[in-house]
Amino acid sequence: MKSPQNSPSALLELIDALKCLPGVGPRSAQRMAYHLLQRDQTGARRLAFSLNLALDTLVRCSLCNNYSEHEVCSLCRDDERDRSKLCVVEMPADLLMMEQARCHQGLYYVLQGRLSPLDGIGPKDIALEQLLKRAQDGVVEEVILATNYTAEGEATAYYIAEMLKRQQIGVTRIARGLPVGGELEHVDSGTLAQAVYERKPV
Amino acid sequence: MKSPQNSPSALLELIDALKCLPGVGPRSAQRMAYHLLQRDQTGARRLAFSLNLALDTLVRCSLCNNYSEHEVCSLCRDDERDRSKLCVVEMPADLLMMEQARCHQGLYYVLQGRLSPLDGIGPKDIALEQLLKRAQDGVVEEVILATNYTAEGEATAYYIAEMLKRQQIGVTRIARGLPVGGELEHVDSGTLAQAVYERKPV
Ligand SMILES: [Zn+2]
Ligand SMILES: [Zn+2]
């Protein structure tokens, strides 16, 4: 798989750049580069454009910490949502799953991560300070913890619950209707909805 | 996995654009997009730059049909190569494997494909006319067919051999030292070198 000196540098550079994608090693990167050059130059040009566009226009919503093209995202601006309920999820994909399950009419807070001491991710590495401030806006009455039921997701929920309860903020946890070790992303809507309906105080 | 209306369009567009990569479905594309935005914005920017650079600067070498930044690539310009021997391979990756095996001091011709009637790829879809012309430069004495020993690679070799023999051009085929059904890309250098040394007239 080593590329000799005489490969054009723009090709070697592209192969190397593709390796920044998760799950893409040297061999996949090479296959992707040749595929794009030979069979999908339009797709390649579009990918370059989309990468730059996303980097240039996406910011974190100041209310929910999700990706947004505006300072406050459209979901947080939606007047029909129940602003007294704030659902905390780990990742944007989890928010999408919650929306598909149609079991939560409130707003969200996206941690963009989870506590993971083994990976060196502590309370200061995810946006917990910002969540504490967000939950104290005087409108939020219940924070619903919808982190995964993995060891890390549970530790994160526990930490947040302790943090919020010290400030007399009501906290609930979605029910363990999810399979143990399960992740929101991989669960069906019905199971997820059930877990929300059966949430209990912590 | 359906994304709701309220996801920012630049994010949806990036996820969609990533699906042009071979082997990347909706779920991988979403994972890749979040990874780039959260953890590797530098990598994302570099990938966009490399895609544009490759598209803007890479052309096919007019002698060997491989990717090159010049009209004639550095390998074809190398004075130390034996210009009387022309090795035909299917893909650029096969050329790299040949170079690693250090068993061929001549030049190359890269088909950028193979005959594949089932996929509708006939003689006119790979650069066979150009190969015929290339082999008739008056310097080439032997065309070494190093297409894969797959059904398609063998059909391609057979077709090229017939085409060249009609023009009284000497043609050899690398020995079937490769495992039957094997592809150059997945074979060790020693086996490949042996196959080249044992090439025989066809
Ligand atoms: Zn928001
Ligand atoms: Zn060349």
XYZ file of N, CA, C and O in Angstrom, chain A:
808
model
N 0.829 -1.218 0.000
C 0.000 0.000 0.000
C 0.867 1.273 0.000
O 0.355 2.357 -0.137
N 2.160 1.138 0.202
C 3.013 2.325 0.178
C 3.006 2.913 -1.234
O 3.070 2.190 -2.220
N 2.872 4.222 -1.323
C 2.843 4.854 -2.630
C 4.247 5.296 -3.006
O 4.939 5.898 -2.207
N 4.686 4.987 -4.221
C 6.036 5.376 -4.602
C 6.126 6.882 -4.841
O 5.122 7.559 -4.992
N 7.361 7.325 -4.863
C 7.664 8.745 -5.080
C 6.942 9.329 -6.289
O 6.530 10.472 -6.287
N 6.794 8.501 -7.324
C 6.319 9.094 -8.573
C 4.802 9.238 -8.696
O 4.311 9.632 -9.735
N 4.045 8.946 -7.620
C 2.624 9.276 -7.674
C 2.477 10.791 -7.582
O 3.184 11.435 -6.830
N 1.529 11.352 -8.350
C 1.378 12.812 -8.285
C 0.994 13.262 -6.879
O 0.191 12.613 -6.211
N 1.592 14.359 -6.438
C 1.415 14.769 -5.048
C -0.034 15.140 -4.734
O -0.495 14.926 -3.618
N -0.766 15.676 -5.712
C -2.166 16.041 -5.455
C -2.998 14.801 -5.151
O -3.950 14.853 -4.381
N -2.616 13.676 -5.751
C -3.321 12.418 -5.491
C -2.968 11.884 -4.103
O -3.840 11.488 -3.328
N -1.678 11.891 -3.778
C -1.247 11.434 -2.449
C -1.880 12.293 -1.357
O -2.309 11.790 -0.320
N -1.941 13.586 -1.622
C -2.513 14.531 -0.665
C -4.008 14.257 -0.452
O -4.504 14.262 0.677
N -4.712 13.959 -1.550
C -6.142 13.655 -1.431
C -6.360 12.366 -0.636
O -7.217 12.299 0.253
N -5.563 11.339 -0.943
C -5.674 10.071 -0.219
C -5.433 10.298 1.271
O -6.171 9.807 2.118
N -4.428 11.096 1.570
C -4.097 11.368 2.963
C -5.212 12.156 3.659
O -5.575 11.863 4.798
N -5.771 13.131 2.956
C -6.835 13.966 3.536
C -8.088 13.149 3.821
O -8.795 13.398 4.799
N -8.363 12.152 2.976
C -9.559 11.321 3.176
C -9.463 10.494 4.457
O -10.468 10.064 5.015
N -8.219 10.282 4.925
C -8.039 9.476 6.139
C -8.539 10.194 7.388
O -8.606 9.594 8.458
N -8.890 11.486 7.283
C -9.454 12.180 8.450
C -10.873 11.709 8.725
O -11.418 11.954 9.794
N -11.500 11.023 7.773
C -12.862 10.528 7.980
C -12.832 9.323 8.918
O -11.980 8.448 8.771
N -13.770 9.257 9.884
C -13.752 8.146 10.831
C -13.983 6.821 10.107
O -14.840 6.720 9.236
N -13.191 5.822 10.462
C -13.349 4.492 9.874
C -12.702 4.333 8.507
O -12.866 3.309 7.864
N -11.969 5.344 8.057
C -11.341 5.272 6.737
C -9.826 5.119 6.897
O -9.156 6.035 7.369
N -9.301 3.940 6.527
C -7.867 3.682 6.589
C -7.218 3.929 5.240
O -7.867 4.398 4.312
N -5.919 3.602 5.127
C -5.184 3.869 3.880
C -5.825 3.229 2.639
O -5.925 3.859 1.597
N -6.276 1.975 2.797
C -6.809 1.290 1.617
C -8.150 1.890 1.170
O -8.350 2.144 -0.023
N -9.053 2.163 2.124
C -10.336 2.797 1.764
C -10.095 4.174 1.171
O -10.767 4.579 0.221
N -9.150 4.910 1.752
C -8.883 6.268 1.271
C -8.432 6.226 -0.186
O -8.864 7.036 -1.009
N -7.580 5.254 -0.512
C -7.111 5.120 -1.885
C -8.284 4.785 -2.827
O -8.438 5.387 -3.889
N -9.127 3.848 -2.372
C -10.265 3.454 -3.189
C -11.207 4.643 -3.401
O -11.696 4.887 -4.502
N -11.428 5.423 -2.336
C -12.305 6.589 -2.453
C -11.733 7.618 -3.424
O -12.459 8.177 -4.240
N -10.430 7.858 -3.319
C -9.802 8.865 -4.188
C -9.956 8.476 -5.656
O -10.368 9.296 -6.492
N -9.653 7.208 -5.981
C -9.772 6.778 -7.376
C -11.227 6.822 -7.833
O -11.520 7.211 -8.962
N -12.122 6.419 -6.949
C -13.549 6.457 -7.308
C -13.974 7.881 -7.670
O -14.619 8.115 -8.689
N -13.604 8.836 -6.826
C -14.015 10.218 -7.069
C -13.414 10.747 -8.373
O -14.103 11.372 -9.170
N -12.130 10.466 -8.598
C -11.462 10.993 -9.790
C -11.998 10.361 -11.068
O -12.168 11.035 -12.083
N -12.267 9.033 -10.994
C -12.652 8.345 -12.214
C -14.135 8.434 -12.506
O -14.547 8.531 -13.642
N -14.942 8.339 -11.435
C -16.368 8.138 -11.688
C -17.263 9.215 -11.129
O -18.433 9.262 -11.438
N -16.760 10.080 -10.268
C -17.682 11.043 -9.672
C -17.008 12.378 -9.352
O -16.979 12.815 -8.205
N -16.511 13.026 -10.386
C -15.873 14.333 -10.186
C -16.899 15.372 -9.725
O -16.573 16.264 -8.956
N -18.144 15.231 -10.198
C -19.198 16.153 -9.752
C -19.431 16.001 -8.255
O -19.521 16.987 -7.517
N -19.495 14.739 -7.801
C -19.688 14.481 -6.380
C -18.529 15.007 -5.551
O -18.724 15.542 -4.462
N -17.317 14.867 -6.077
C -16.127 15.333 -5.363
C -16.149 16.852 -5.205
O -15.865 17.387 -4.134
N -16.515 17.534 -6.299
C -16.562 19.003 -6.249
C -17.640 19.457 -5.265
O -17.455 20.396 -4.494
N -18.768 18.731 -5.282
C -19.866 19.076 -4.391
C -19.471 18.832 -2.929
O -19.804 19.618 -2.041
N -18.734 17.755 -2.680
C -18.296 17.460 -1.316
C -17.382 18.563 -0.794
O -17.525 19.019 0.343
N -16.458 19.005 -1.636
C -15.555 20.095 -1.240
C -16.359 21.346 -0.898
O -16.130 21.999 0.125
N -17.336 21.657 -1.741
C -18.178 22.834 -1.514
C -18.957 22.708 -0.205
O -19.020 23.643 0.592
N -19.534 21.530 0.018
C -20.359 21.317 1.211
C -19.548 21.384 2.493
O -20.027 21.869 3.518
N -18.326 20.865 2.440
C -17.449 20.936 3.608
C -17.188 22.396 3.968
O -17.331 22.804 5.118
N -16.808 23.190 2.954
C -16.529 24.599 3.225
C -17.775 25.341 3.694
O -17.720 26.157 4.620
N -18.913 25.038 3.066
C -20.165 25.698 3.442
C -20.517 25.400 4.898
O -20.870 26.302 5.667
N -20.413 24.119 5.265
C -20.748 23.727 6.639
C -19.812 24.418 7.633
O -20.250 24.944 8.661
N -18.528 24.432 7.309
C -17.559 25.053 8.216
C -17.796 26.560 8.319
O -17.606 27.156 9.368
N -18.223 27.150 7.206
C -18.397 28.600 7.188
C -19.699 29.060 7.827
O -19.784 30.174 8.335
N -20.754 28.223 7.780
C -22.068 28.726 8.188
C -22.605 28.132 9.481
O -23.475 28.725 10.094
N -22.108 26.948 9.888
C -22.701 26.324 11.065
C -22.088 26.847 12.361
O -20.872 26.923 12.504
N -22.959 27.202 13.291
C -22.524 27.592 14.633
C -23.325 26.755 15.627
O -24.217 26.008 15.244
N -22.986 26.874 16.931
C -23.794 26.199 17.945
C -24.915 27.143 18.370
O -24.649 28.305 18.673
N -26.134 26.632 18.413
C -27.268 27.421 18.899
C -26.974 27.842 20.343
O -26.570 27.019 21.166
N -27.195 29.106 20.641
C -26.840 29.598 21.973
C -27.782 29.056 23.049
O -27.472 29.110 24.225
N -28.927 28.519 22.648
C -29.855 27.959 23.635
C -29.691 26.450 23.813
O -29.693 25.956 24.934
N -29.562 25.709 22.699
C -29.584 24.241 22.809
C -28.238 23.590 22.488
O -28.089 22.383 22.644
N -27.273 24.366 21.999
C -25.932 23.844 21.717
C -25.896 22.907 20.507
O -24.885 22.274 20.241
N -27.000 22.801 19.764
C -27.019 21.993 18.539
C -26.467 22.836 17.387
O -26.354 24.048 17.488
N -26.139 22.183 16.266
C -25.675 22.942 15.110
C -26.808 23.758 14.527
O -27.953 23.317 14.473
N -26.481 24.946 14.069
C -27.499 25.859 13.571
C -26.867 26.845 12.603
O -25.668 27.104 12.644
N -27.687 27.383 11.708
C -27.192 28.441 10.833
C -27.480 29.826 11.414
O -27.111 30.838 10.849
N -28.168 29.837 12.575
C -28.504 31.105 13.217
C -28.058 31.053 14.674
O -27.799 29.980 15.201
N -28.020 32.218 15.302
C -27.560 32.267 16.684
C -28.489 31.448 17.575
O -28.049 30.789 18.506
N -29.801 31.492 17.266
C -30.766 30.611 17.928
C -31.428 29.761 16.845
O -31.907 30.300 15.846
N -31.435 28.450 17.018
C -31.908 27.561 15.954
C -33.431 27.604 15.808
O -34.142 28.114 16.676
N -33.917 27.044 14.703
C -35.351 27.136 14.406
C -36.188 26.374 15.441
O -37.283 26.798 15.783
N -35.642 25.271 15.953
C -36.403 24.518 16.957
C -36.566 25.357 18.226
O -37.660 25.437 18.785
N -35.508 25.991 18.665
C -35.576 26.813 19.883
C -36.454 28.050 19.680
O -36.979 28.617 20.641
N -36.621 28.485 18.416
C -37.455 29.657 18.146
C -38.928 29.295 17.965
O -39.784 30.167 17.924
N -39.216 28.000 17.860
C -40.577 27.539 17.571
C -41.519 27.843 18.739
O -41.378 27.288 19.826
N -42.525 28.708 18.499
C -43.429 29.153 19.563
C -44.333 28.040 20.084
O -44.906 28.172 21.169
N -44.473 26.981 19.314
C -45.394 25.924 19.721
C -44.768 24.897 20.661
O -45.450 23.985 21.123
N -43.472 25.038 20.920
C -42.832 24.083 21.832
C -43.073 24.508 23.282
O -43.169 25.694 23.585
N -43.115 23.527 24.161
C -43.321 23.756 25.594
C -41.983 24.141 26.227
O -41.114 23.281 26.433
N -41.821 25.403 26.553
C -40.525 25.902 27.025
C -40.228 25.525 28.479
O -39.152 25.830 28.983
N -41.191 24.863 29.135
C -40.967 24.486 30.542
C -40.239 23.145 30.651
O -39.786 22.770 31.724
N -40.156 22.420 29.532
C -39.506 21.107 29.556
C -38.254 21.136 28.690
O -38.313 21.455 27.512
N -37.130 20.763 29.305
C -35.860 20.775 28.587
C -35.272 19.364 28.592
O -34.962 18.817 29.657
N -35.139 18.791 27.417
C -34.646 17.421 27.298
C -33.153 17.425 26.957
O -32.733 18.016 25.966
N -32.349 16.765 27.786
C -30.894 16.735 27.577
C -30.503 15.455 26.846
O -30.796 14.353 27.317
N -29.863 15.597 25.692
C -29.374 14.431 24.940
C -27.866 14.569 24.728
O -27.308 15.660 24.866
N -27.238 13.463 24.403
C -25.789 13.498 24.195
C -25.436 14.145 22.852
O -24.596 15.031 22.776
N -26.083 13.657 21.776
C -25.643 14.052 20.433
C -26.805 14.553 19.570
O -27.964 14.224 19.839
N -26.509 15.329 18.524
C -27.571 15.789 17.624
C -28.398 14.634 17.059
O -29.611 14.759 16.895
N -27.754 13.485 16.783
C -28.497 12.344 16.250
C -29.556 11.869 17.238
O -30.617 11.383 16.837
N -29.272 12.017 18.539
C -30.240 11.613 19.560
C -31.456 12.539 19.536
O -32.588 12.098 19.736
N -31.202 13.830 19.296
C -32.306 14.782 19.175
C -33.206 14.381 18.000
O -34.438 14.386 18.114
N -32.593 14.016 16.886
C -33.382 13.587 15.726
C -34.244 12.376 16.084
O -35.414 12.295 15.709
N -33.675 11.437 16.826
C -34.440 10.253 17.231
C -35.615 10.648 18.131
O -36.720 10.121 17.993
N -35.381 11.577 19.048
C -36.454 12.049 19.936
C -37.576 12.680 19.119
O -38.759 12.431 19.366
N -37.195 13.479 18.125
C -38.212 14.138 17.301
C -39.022 13.120 16.508
O -40.224 13.270 16.335
N -38.350 12.086 16.037
C -39.066 11.062 15.283
C -40.030 10.297 16.167
O -41.080 9.847 15.715
N -39.673 10.143 17.448
C -40.526 9.400 18.371
C -41.748 10.229 18.766
O -42.709 9.698 19.318
N -41.740 11.544 18.479
C -42.872 12.448 18.748
C -43.407 12.282 20.163
O -44.619 12.161 20.375
N -42.524 12.275 21.145
C -42.952 12.054 22.514
C -42.564 13.232 23.408
O -42.782 13.202 24.620
N -41.984 14.264 22.820
C -41.482 15.383 23.613
C -41.798 16.685 22.882
O -41.337 16.910 21.765
N -42.617 17.523 23.532
C -43.016 18.789 22.900
C -42.185 19.967 23.396
O -42.420 21.097 23.000
N -41.229 19.675 24.283
C -40.434 20.754 24.860
C -39.217 21.095 24.021
O -39.176 20.816 22.824
N -38.247 21.710 24.659
C -37.009 22.063 23.975
C -35.918 21.045 24.334
O -36.162 20.096 25.063
N -34.724 21.288 23.790
C -33.623 20.342 23.975
C -32.374 21.054 24.466
O -32.208 22.259 24.317
N -31.480 20.247 25.002
C -30.100 20.693 25.191
C -29.181 19.556 24.742
O -29.317 18.421 25.214
N -28.293 19.862 23.809
C -27.418 18.837 23.233
C -26.022 18.967 23.848
O -25.348 19.977 23.673
N -25.597 17.945 24.589
C -24.303 18.006 25.273
C -23.135 17.986 24.290
O -22.061 18.489 24.579
N -23.348 17.380 23.118
C -22.264 17.149 22.160
C -21.161 16.310 22.798
O -19.970 16.548 22.593
N -21.580 15.302 23.543
C -20.612 14.407 24.167
C -21.195 13.767 25.406
O -22.408 13.812 25.633
N -20.333 13.164 26.201
C -20.752 12.503 27.432
C -19.529 12.424 28.341
O -18.388 12.490 27.849
N -19.751 12.301 29.626
C -18.623 12.115 30.535
C -17.982 10.763 30.250
O -18.679 9.760 30.095
N -16.669 10.748 30.166
C -15.974 9.510 29.869
C -14.569 9.578 30.443
O -13.612 9.887 29.737
N -14.464 9.292 31.771
C -13.173 9.439 32.456
C -12.059 8.661 31.756
O -10.928 9.127 31.681
N -12.393 7.475 31.215
C -11.357 6.660 30.572
C -10.765 7.353 29.347
O -9.610 7.151 29.007
N -11.585 8.172 28.673
C -11.071 8.917 27.520
C -10.622 10.315 27.915
O -10.338 11.149 27.056
N -10.615 10.581 29.214
C -10.180 11.892 29.672
C -11.193 12.995 29.436
O -10.847 14.169 29.391
N -12.488 12.614 29.268
C -13.524 13.625 29.061
C -14.253 13.862 30.376
O -15.051 13.027 30.824
N -13.941 14.971 31.017
C -14.525 15.310 32.301
C -15.605 16.375 32.158
O -15.923 16.800 31.052
N -16.175 16.802 33.305
C -17.286 17.780 33.290
C -16.963 19.060 32.510
O -17.855 19.661 31.937
N -15.692 19.459 32.488
C -15.367 20.715 31.802
C -15.256 20.555 30.299
O -15.184 21.534 29.558
N -15.217 19.284 29.820
C -15.050 19.047 28.376
C -16.380 18.972 27.636
O -16.422 18.980 26.419
N -17.488 18.842 28.374
C -18.790 18.955 27.721
C -19.492 20.158 28.334
O -19.132 20.607 29.419
N -20.496 20.681 27.648
C -21.014 22.011 27.986
C -21.964 21.983 29.185
O -23.128 22.390 29.088
N -21.477 21.557 30.351
C -22.338 21.429 31.526
C -22.620 22.766 32.210
O -23.726 23.009 32.686
N -21.602 23.633 32.241
C -21.788 24.963 32.821
C -22.900 25.710 32.102
O -23.768 26.329 32.696
N -22.841 25.597 30.761
C -23.814 26.275 29.915
C -25.221 25.690 30.131
O -26.214 26.417 30.138
N -25.276 24.369 30.354
C -26.562 23.706 30.626
C -27.143 24.206 31.942
O -28.348 24.512 32.034
N -26.302 24.325 32.952
C -26.761 24.792 34.264
C -27.380 26.180 34.141
O -28.464 26.459 34.670
N -26.714 27.035 33.397
C -27.209 28.395 33.174
C -28.525 28.364 32.385
O -29.491 29.057 32.728
N -28.539 27.495 31.360
C -29.729 27.376 30.501
C -30.943 26.942 31.322
O -32.054 27.453 31.119
N -30.725 26.000 32.244
C -31.837 25.433 33.027
C -32.352 26.423 34.072
O -33.429 26.240 34.636
N -31.575 27.479 34.317
C -31.958 28.465 35.336
C -32.578 29.717 34.719
O -32.473 30.804 35.283
N -33.209 29.574 33.546
C -33.761 30.760 32.874
C -35.092 31.209 33.484
O -35.683 32.182 33.040
N -35.593 30.473 34.498
C -36.844 30.857 35.152
C -38.071 30.301 34.451
O -39.180 30.399 34.968
N -37.898 29.729 33.276
C -39.026 29.162 32.524
C -38.997 27.633 32.593
O -40.023 26.978 32.723
N -37.812 27.069 32.548
C -37.661 25.612 32.598
C -38.098 25.083 33.960
O -37.626 25.558 34.996
N -39.049 24.124 33.933
C -39.520 23.538 35.191
C -39.032 22.105 35.372
O -38.963 21.594 36.486
N -38.734 21.465 34.239
C -38.313 20.069 34.318
C -37.206 19.824 33.300
O -37.358 20.147 32.119
N -36.118 19.267 33.777
C -35.046 18.838 32.876
C -35.146 17.324 32.743
O -35.082 16.595 33.737
N -35.371 16.855 31.510
C -35.535 15.419 31.257
C -34.205 14.868 30.744
O -33.738 15.264 29.670
N -33.610 13.989 31.515
C -32.306 13.460 31.102
C -32.511 12.271 30.155
O -33.016 11.221 30.551
N -32.109 12.446 28.915
C -32.271 11.400 27.900
C -30.904 10.991 27.333
O -30.757 10.745 26.143
N -29.929 10.943 28.225
C -28.632 10.399 27.797
C -28.780 8.880 27.647
O -29.730 8.301 28.148
N -27.848 8.268 26.957
C -27.919 6.831 26.713
C -27.862 6.041 28.012
O -27.338 6.524 29.022
N -28.391 4.818 27.965
C -28.284 3.932 29.125
C -27.016 3.074 29.044
O -27.029 1.892 29.349
N -25.953 3.706 28.631
C -24.641 3.069 28.706
C -23.996 3.513 30.015
O -24.513 4.408 30.691
N -22.853 2.920 30.350
C -22.167 3.319 31.582
C -21.843 4.812 31.556
O -22.064 5.530 32.542
N -21.371 5.294 30.406
C -21.003 6.703 30.305
C -22.219 7.618 30.335
O -22.199 8.676 30.963
N -23.284 7.200 29.637
C -24.510 7.989 29.613
C -25.132 8.071 31.008
O -25.652 9.117 31.412
N -25.073 6.976 31.755
C -25.627 6.963 33.111
C -24.809 7.838 34.042
O -25.363 8.576 34.849
N -23.490 7.766 33.914
C -22.624 8.619 34.740
C -22.913 10.086 34.441
O -22.962 10.927 35.345
N -23.115 10.387 33.162
C -23.404 11.761 32.753
C -24.732 12.222 33.350
O -24.844 13.337 33.883
N -25.758 11.360 33.279
C -27.074 11.697 33.826
C -26.980 11.927 35.341
O -27.548 12.884 35.873
N -26.247 11.047 36.011
C -26.087 11.160 37.457
C -25.440 12.496 37.826
O -25.900 13.215 38.708
N -24.370 12.813 37.099
C -23.643 14.056 37.374
C -24.542 15.273 37.171
O -24.591 16.182 38.004
N -25.291 15.282 36.079
C -26.167 16.418 35.773
C -27.290 16.522 36.810
O -27.632 17.615 37.269
N -27.853 15.360 37.187
C -28.935 15.360 38.176
C -28.469 15.991 39.483
O -29.144 16.862 40.060
N -27.278 15.569 39.941
C -26.739 16.137 41.180
C -26.522 17.635 41.046
O -26.846 18.415 41.938
N -25.996 18.040 39.914
C -25.700 19.457 39.665
C -26.972 20.294 39.685
O -27.011 21.379 40.285
N -28.048 19.792 39.045
C -29.281 20.568 38.936
C -30.080 20.546 40.235
O -30.691 21.551 40.620
N -30.056 19.415 40.929
C -30.829 19.319 42.172
C -30.291 20.276 43.239
O -31.046 20.807 44.033
N -28.978 20.492 43.206
C -28.392 21.469 44.139
C -28.992 22.864 43.927
O -29.005 23.692 44.817
N -29.461 23.131 42.705
C -30.075 24.428 42.399
C -31.604 24.352 42.437
O -32.280 25.216 41.871
N -32.154 23.305 43.055
C -33.610 23.126 43.150
C -34.311 23.107 41.786
O -35.404 23.613 41.622
N -33.647 22.528 40.807
C -34.283 22.379 39.496
C -34.801 20.947 39.388
O -34.101 19.999 39.737
N -36.083 20.790 38.943
C -36.671 19.460 38.822
C -36.011 18.648 37.712
O -35.842 19.135 36.605
N -35.630 17.425 38.048
C -34.937 16.583 37.082
C -35.618 15.233 36.978
O -35.979 14.635 38.005
N -35.827 14.750 35.762
C -36.307 13.382 35.573
C -35.372 12.654 34.619
O -34.587 13.273 33.909
N -35.500 11.329 34.646
C -34.668 10.493 33.781
C -35.604 9.643 32.948
O -36.573 9.087 33.486
N -35.383 9.532 31.650
C -36.254 8.665 30.860
C -36.136 7.257 31.407
O -35.084 6.858 31.926
N -37.245 6.497 31.303
C -37.295 5.178 31.930
C -36.319 4.218 31.266
O -35.964 4.361 30.109
N -35.940 3.218 32.068
C -35.055 2.214 31.521
C -35.859 1.238 30.651
O -35.807 0.019 30.810
N -36.635 1.811 29.774
C -37.330 0.988 28.789
C -36.382 0.628 27.670
O -36.600 -0.309 26.914
N -35.305 1.380 27.598
C -34.272 1.046 26.617
C -33.554 -0.215 27.090
O -33.359 -0.391 28.283
N -33.142 -1.047 26.190
C -32.343 -2.205 26.596
C -31.072 -1.729 27.286
O -30.491 -0.720 26.906
N -30.646 -2.447 28.308
C -29.420 -2.074 29.013
C -28.239 -2.076 28.042
O -28.095 -2.986 27.228
N -27.438 -1.030 28.101
C -26.320 -0.914 27.165
C -26.744 -0.348 25.825
O -25.930 -0.176 24.928
N -28.053 -0.054 25.689
C -28.553 0.415 24.402
C -28.286 1.885 24.167
O -28.098 2.650 25.104
N -28.276 2.270 22.918
C -28.064 3.659 22.551
C -29.302 4.186 21.818
O -29.892 3.466 21.013
N -29.660 5.435 22.104
C -30.867 6.009 21.519
C -30.913 5.852 20.010
O -31.958 5.608 19.416
N -29.760 6.004 19.400
C -29.706 5.986 17.940
C -30.192 4.663 17.360
O -30.588 4.606 16.217
N -30.075 3.582 18.146
C -30.361 2.267 17.582
C -31.649 1.648 18.093
O -31.865 0.442 17.985
N -32.508 2.471 18.690
C -33.726 1.950 19.294
C -34.928 2.356 18.442
O -34.890 3.376 17.762
N -35.990 1.564 18.457
C -37.162 1.947 17.667
C -37.968 3.026 18.385
O -37.901 3.164 19.605
N -38.740 3.776 17.601
C -39.469 4.935 18.129
C -40.405 4.556 19.266
O -40.533 5.279 20.251
N -41.074 3.421 19.160
C -42.038 3.009 20.180
C -41.387 2.801 21.529
O -41.877 3.294 22.557
N -40.282 2.100 21.540
C -39.543 1.857 22.788
C -39.086 3.174 23.399
O -39.197 3.381 24.618
N -38.604 4.047 22.529
C -38.104 5.335 23.017
C -39.247 6.162 23.602
O -39.118 6.766 24.678
N -40.384 6.173 22.922
C -41.548 6.928 23.416
C -41.983 6.385 24.771
O -42.249 7.146 25.714
N -42.034 5.072 24.906
C -42.415 4.443 26.168
C -41.497 4.899 27.300
O -41.946 5.211 28.406
N -40.227 4.931 26.994
C -39.243 5.338 28.001
C -39.470 6.782 28.434
O -39.264 7.126 29.602
N -39.903 7.611 27.515
C -40.169 9.016 27.880
C -41.422 9.117 28.738
O -41.447 9.811 29.759
N -42.476 8.382 28.345
C -43.725 8.433 29.118
C -43.501 7.931 30.539
O -44.115 8.390 31.485
N -42.608 6.988 30.717
C -42.374 6.391 32.022
C -41.229 7.042 32.791
O -40.704 6.445 33.720
N -40.883 8.228 32.368
C -39.775 8.894 33.068
C -40.154 9.105 34.531
O -41.320 9.290 34.869
N -39.139 9.104 35.406
C -39.408 9.233 36.848
C -38.416 10.189 37.487
O -37.314 10.395 36.973
N -38.807 10.792 38.608
C -37.900 11.756 39.250
C -36.611 11.086 39.682
O -36.628 9.913 40.038
N -35.535 11.814 39.670
C -34.275 11.261 40.173
C -33.739 12.114 41.310
O -34.145 13.251 41.474
